[in-house]
GROMACS .gro file of C-alpha atoms in nm:
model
  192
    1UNK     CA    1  -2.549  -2.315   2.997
    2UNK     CA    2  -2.488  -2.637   2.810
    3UNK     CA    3  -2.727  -2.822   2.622
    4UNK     CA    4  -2.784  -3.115   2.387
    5UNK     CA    5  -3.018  -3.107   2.101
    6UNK     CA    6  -3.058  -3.275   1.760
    7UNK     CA    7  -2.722  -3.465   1.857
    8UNK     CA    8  -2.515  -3.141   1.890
    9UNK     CA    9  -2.397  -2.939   2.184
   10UNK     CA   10  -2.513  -2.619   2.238
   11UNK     CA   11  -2.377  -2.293   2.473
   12UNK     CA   12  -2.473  -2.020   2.607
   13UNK     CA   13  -2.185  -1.700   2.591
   14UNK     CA   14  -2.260  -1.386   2.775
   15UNK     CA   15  -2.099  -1.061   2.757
   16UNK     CA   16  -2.243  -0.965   3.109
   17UNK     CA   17  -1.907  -0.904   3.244
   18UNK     CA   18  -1.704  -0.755   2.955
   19UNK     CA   19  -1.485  -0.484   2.985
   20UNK     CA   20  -1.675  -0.231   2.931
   21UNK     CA   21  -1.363   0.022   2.776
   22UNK     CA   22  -1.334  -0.241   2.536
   23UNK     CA   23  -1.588  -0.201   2.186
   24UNK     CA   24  -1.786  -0.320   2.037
   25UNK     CA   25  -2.004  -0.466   2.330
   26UNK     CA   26  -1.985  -0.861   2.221
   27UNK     CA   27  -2.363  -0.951   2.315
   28UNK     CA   28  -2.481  -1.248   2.430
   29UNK     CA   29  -2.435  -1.564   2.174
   30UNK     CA   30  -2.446  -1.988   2.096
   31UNK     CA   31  -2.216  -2.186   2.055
   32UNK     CA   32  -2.251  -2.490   1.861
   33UNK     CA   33  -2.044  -2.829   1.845
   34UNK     CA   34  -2.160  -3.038   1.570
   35UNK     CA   35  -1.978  -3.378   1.668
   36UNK     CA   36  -1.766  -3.500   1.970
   37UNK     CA   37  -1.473  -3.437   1.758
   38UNK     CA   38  -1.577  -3.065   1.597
   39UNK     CA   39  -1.458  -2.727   1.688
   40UNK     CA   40  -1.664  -2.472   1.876
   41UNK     CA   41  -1.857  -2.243   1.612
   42UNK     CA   42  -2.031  -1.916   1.742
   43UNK     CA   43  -2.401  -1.972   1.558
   44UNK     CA   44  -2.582  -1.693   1.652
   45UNK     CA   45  -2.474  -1.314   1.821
   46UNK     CA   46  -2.808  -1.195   1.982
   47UNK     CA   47  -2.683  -0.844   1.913
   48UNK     CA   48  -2.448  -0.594   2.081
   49UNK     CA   49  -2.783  -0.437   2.355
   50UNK     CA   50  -2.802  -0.799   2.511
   51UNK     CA   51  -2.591  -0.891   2.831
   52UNK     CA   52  -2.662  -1.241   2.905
   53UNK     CA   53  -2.844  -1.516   2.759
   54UNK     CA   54  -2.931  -1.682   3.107
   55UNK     CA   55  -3.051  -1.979   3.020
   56UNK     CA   56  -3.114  -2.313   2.729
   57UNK     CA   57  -3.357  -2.560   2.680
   58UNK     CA   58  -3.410  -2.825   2.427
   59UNK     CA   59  -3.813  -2.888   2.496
   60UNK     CA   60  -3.969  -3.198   2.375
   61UNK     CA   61  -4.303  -3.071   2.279
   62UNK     CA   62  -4.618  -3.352   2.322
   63UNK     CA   63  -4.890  -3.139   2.226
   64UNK     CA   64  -4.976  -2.832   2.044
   65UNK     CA   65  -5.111  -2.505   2.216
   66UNK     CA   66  -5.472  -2.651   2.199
   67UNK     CA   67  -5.362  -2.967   2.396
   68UNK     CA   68  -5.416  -3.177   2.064
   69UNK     CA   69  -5.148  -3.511   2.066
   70UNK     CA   70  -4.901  -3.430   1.841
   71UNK     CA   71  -4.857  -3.723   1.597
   72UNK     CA   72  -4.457  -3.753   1.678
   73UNK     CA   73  -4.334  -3.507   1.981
   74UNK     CA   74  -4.127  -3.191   1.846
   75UNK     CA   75  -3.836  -3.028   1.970
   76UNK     CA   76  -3.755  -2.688   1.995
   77UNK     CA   77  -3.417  -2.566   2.128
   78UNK     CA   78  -3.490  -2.189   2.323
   79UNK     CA   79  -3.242  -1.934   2.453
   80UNK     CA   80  -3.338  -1.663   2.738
   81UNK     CA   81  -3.150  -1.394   2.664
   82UNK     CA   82  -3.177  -1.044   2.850
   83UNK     CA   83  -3.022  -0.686   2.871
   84UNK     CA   84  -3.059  -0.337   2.714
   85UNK     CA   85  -3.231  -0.450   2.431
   86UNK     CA   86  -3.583  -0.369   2.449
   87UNK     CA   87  -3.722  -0.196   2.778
   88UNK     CA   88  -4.019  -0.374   2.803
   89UNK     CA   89  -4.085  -0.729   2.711
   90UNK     CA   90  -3.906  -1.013   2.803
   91UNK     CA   91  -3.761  -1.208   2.542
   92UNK     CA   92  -3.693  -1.617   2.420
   93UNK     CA   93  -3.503  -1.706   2.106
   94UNK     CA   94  -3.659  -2.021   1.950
   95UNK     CA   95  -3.400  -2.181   1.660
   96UNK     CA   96  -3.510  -2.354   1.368
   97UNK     CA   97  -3.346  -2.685   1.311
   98UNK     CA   98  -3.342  -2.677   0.939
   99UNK     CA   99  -3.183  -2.361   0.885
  100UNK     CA  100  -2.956  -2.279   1.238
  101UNK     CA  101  -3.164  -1.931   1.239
  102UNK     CA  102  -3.284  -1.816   1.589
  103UNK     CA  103  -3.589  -1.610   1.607
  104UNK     CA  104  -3.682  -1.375   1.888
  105UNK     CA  105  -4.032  -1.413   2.065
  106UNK     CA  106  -4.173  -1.207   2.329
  107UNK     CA  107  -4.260  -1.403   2.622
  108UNK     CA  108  -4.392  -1.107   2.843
  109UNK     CA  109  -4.421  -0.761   2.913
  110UNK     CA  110  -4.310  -0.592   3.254
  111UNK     CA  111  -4.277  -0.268   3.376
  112UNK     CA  112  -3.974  -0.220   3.456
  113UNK     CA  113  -3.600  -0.122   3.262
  114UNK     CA  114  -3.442  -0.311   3.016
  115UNK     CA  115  -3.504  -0.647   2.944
  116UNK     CA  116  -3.427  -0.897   3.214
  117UNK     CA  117  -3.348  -1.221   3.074
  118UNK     CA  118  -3.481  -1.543   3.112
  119UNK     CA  119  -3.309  -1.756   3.379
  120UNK     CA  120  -3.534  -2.070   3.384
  121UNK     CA  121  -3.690  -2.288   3.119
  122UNK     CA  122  -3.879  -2.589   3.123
  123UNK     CA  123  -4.179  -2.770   3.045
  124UNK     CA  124  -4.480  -2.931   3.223
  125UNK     CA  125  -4.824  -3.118   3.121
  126UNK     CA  126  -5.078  -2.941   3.271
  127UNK     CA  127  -5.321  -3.192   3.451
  128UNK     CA  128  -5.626  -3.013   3.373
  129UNK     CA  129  -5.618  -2.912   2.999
  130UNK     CA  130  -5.327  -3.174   2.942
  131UNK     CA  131  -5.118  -2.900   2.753
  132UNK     CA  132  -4.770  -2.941   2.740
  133UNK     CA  133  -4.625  -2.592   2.825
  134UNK     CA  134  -4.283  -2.420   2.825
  135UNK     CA  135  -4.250  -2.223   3.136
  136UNK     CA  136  -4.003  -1.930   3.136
  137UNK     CA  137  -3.887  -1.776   3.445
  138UNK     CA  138  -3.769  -1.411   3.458
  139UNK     CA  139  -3.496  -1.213   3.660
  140UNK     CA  140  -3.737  -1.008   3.771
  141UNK     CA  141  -3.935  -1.280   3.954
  142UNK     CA  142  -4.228  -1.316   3.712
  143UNK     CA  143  -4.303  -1.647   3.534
  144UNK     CA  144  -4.472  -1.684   3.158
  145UNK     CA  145  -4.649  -1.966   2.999
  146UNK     CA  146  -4.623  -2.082   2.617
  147UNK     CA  147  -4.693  -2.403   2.408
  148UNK     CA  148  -4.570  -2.515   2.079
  149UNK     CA  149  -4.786  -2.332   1.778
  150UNK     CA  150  -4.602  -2.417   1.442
  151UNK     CA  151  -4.823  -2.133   1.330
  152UNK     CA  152  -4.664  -1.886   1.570
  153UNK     CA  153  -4.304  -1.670   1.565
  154UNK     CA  154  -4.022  -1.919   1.677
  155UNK     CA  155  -4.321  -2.159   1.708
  156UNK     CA  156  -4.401  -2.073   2.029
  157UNK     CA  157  -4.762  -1.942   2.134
  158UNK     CA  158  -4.703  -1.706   2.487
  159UNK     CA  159  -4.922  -1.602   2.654
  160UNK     CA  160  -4.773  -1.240   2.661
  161UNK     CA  161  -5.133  -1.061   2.844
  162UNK     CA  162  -5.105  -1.307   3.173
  163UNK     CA  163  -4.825  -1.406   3.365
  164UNK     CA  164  -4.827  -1.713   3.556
  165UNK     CA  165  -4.682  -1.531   3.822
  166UNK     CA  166  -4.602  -1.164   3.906
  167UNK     CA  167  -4.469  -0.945   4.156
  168UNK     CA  168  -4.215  -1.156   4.323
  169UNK     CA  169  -3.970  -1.013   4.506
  170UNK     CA  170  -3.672  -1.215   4.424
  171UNK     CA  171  -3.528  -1.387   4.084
  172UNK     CA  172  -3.730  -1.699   4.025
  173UNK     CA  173  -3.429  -1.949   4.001
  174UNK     CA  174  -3.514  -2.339   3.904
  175UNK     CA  175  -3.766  -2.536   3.808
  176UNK     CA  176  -3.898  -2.923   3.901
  177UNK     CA  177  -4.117  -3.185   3.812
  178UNK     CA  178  -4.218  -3.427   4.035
  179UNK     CA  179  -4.492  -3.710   3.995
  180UNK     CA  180  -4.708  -3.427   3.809
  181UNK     CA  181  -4.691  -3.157   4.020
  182UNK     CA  182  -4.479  -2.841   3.942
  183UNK     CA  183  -4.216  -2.663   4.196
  184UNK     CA  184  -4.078  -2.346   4.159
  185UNK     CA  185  -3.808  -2.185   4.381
  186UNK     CA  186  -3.997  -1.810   4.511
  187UNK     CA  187  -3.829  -1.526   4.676
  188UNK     CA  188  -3.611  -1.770   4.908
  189UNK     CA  189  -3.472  -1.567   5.219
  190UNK     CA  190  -3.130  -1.721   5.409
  191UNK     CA  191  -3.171  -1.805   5.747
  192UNK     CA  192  -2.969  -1.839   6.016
   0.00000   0.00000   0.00000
């Protein structure tokens, strides 16, 4: 994945497909450019258990977890990253602007092995509490639900006890907003 934030370029690199004879395991990692005319500098190794960091998202934050206007937005650049890590949870990286440090959150818990990573973020106001939320869909078809806590780890508040959704059958694989109303791809089947 590419994305801007701050005025810099940011990558995703995923060992997913290294050869596997070959050791140390490189982990999942970001890349940053600084400026149009900078090199490539690896930032941040997520650590040798991780496979892929599946997805980046620079979220422009309008309100805080309690739906209170923030008095200028805030962004936060997150990572999904995923693998052997820790069976268990499902994690998001959050990285802090004034130092280049990423810090792990735990968006979820699920039942299953490892740690499937994160393929989708985004954000949406919701219409009822007016919340802004980041949304972070799973590999193993569940969706979770944070908001920006300065307070919090990564400052980002999930809601780790209730998914949004659970039990899908397939990955949950983008994300839209249109005129206020979420869409989510769910357990799409071909056709003929």
């Amino acid at each position: 994945h590419l994305e801007t934030h701050e005025g810099m370029l940011f990558a995703t690199l995923s060992g997913w497909n290294h050869d596997k004879t070959r050791l140390p395991w490189p982990g999942a990692s970001i890349a940053v450019k600084k400026a149009a005319d900078a090199e490539w500098e690896r930032e941040h190794n997520f650590g040798e258990q991780t496979g892929r960091a599946g997805s980046l998202a620079s979220i422009r934050f309008t309100t805080d977890a309690t739906g209170a206007t923030l008095d200028e937005p805030v962004s936060v650049l997150l990572a999904g990253v995923g693998g052997r890590e820790e069976v268990g949870v499902i994690t998001v990286w959050a990285r802090d602007d004034e130092t280049g440090q990423w810090t792990k959150t735990i968006a979820g818990h699920h039942d299953g092995p490892g740690s499937p990573e994160v393929r989708v973020l985004s954000s949406h106001v919701d219409s009822v509490t007016g919340i802004h939320h980041v949304l972070a869909a799973a590999s193993n078809g569940m969706l979770f639900r944070g908001a920006y806590d300065p307070e919090a780890s990564g400052r980002i508040r999930w809601d780790v006890d209730e998914p949004e959704i659970a039990g899908r059958e397939r990955r949950l694989m983008a994300m839209a907003e249109l005129d206020g109303s979420f869409y989510l791809t769910v357990d799409l089947e071909p056709t003929e």
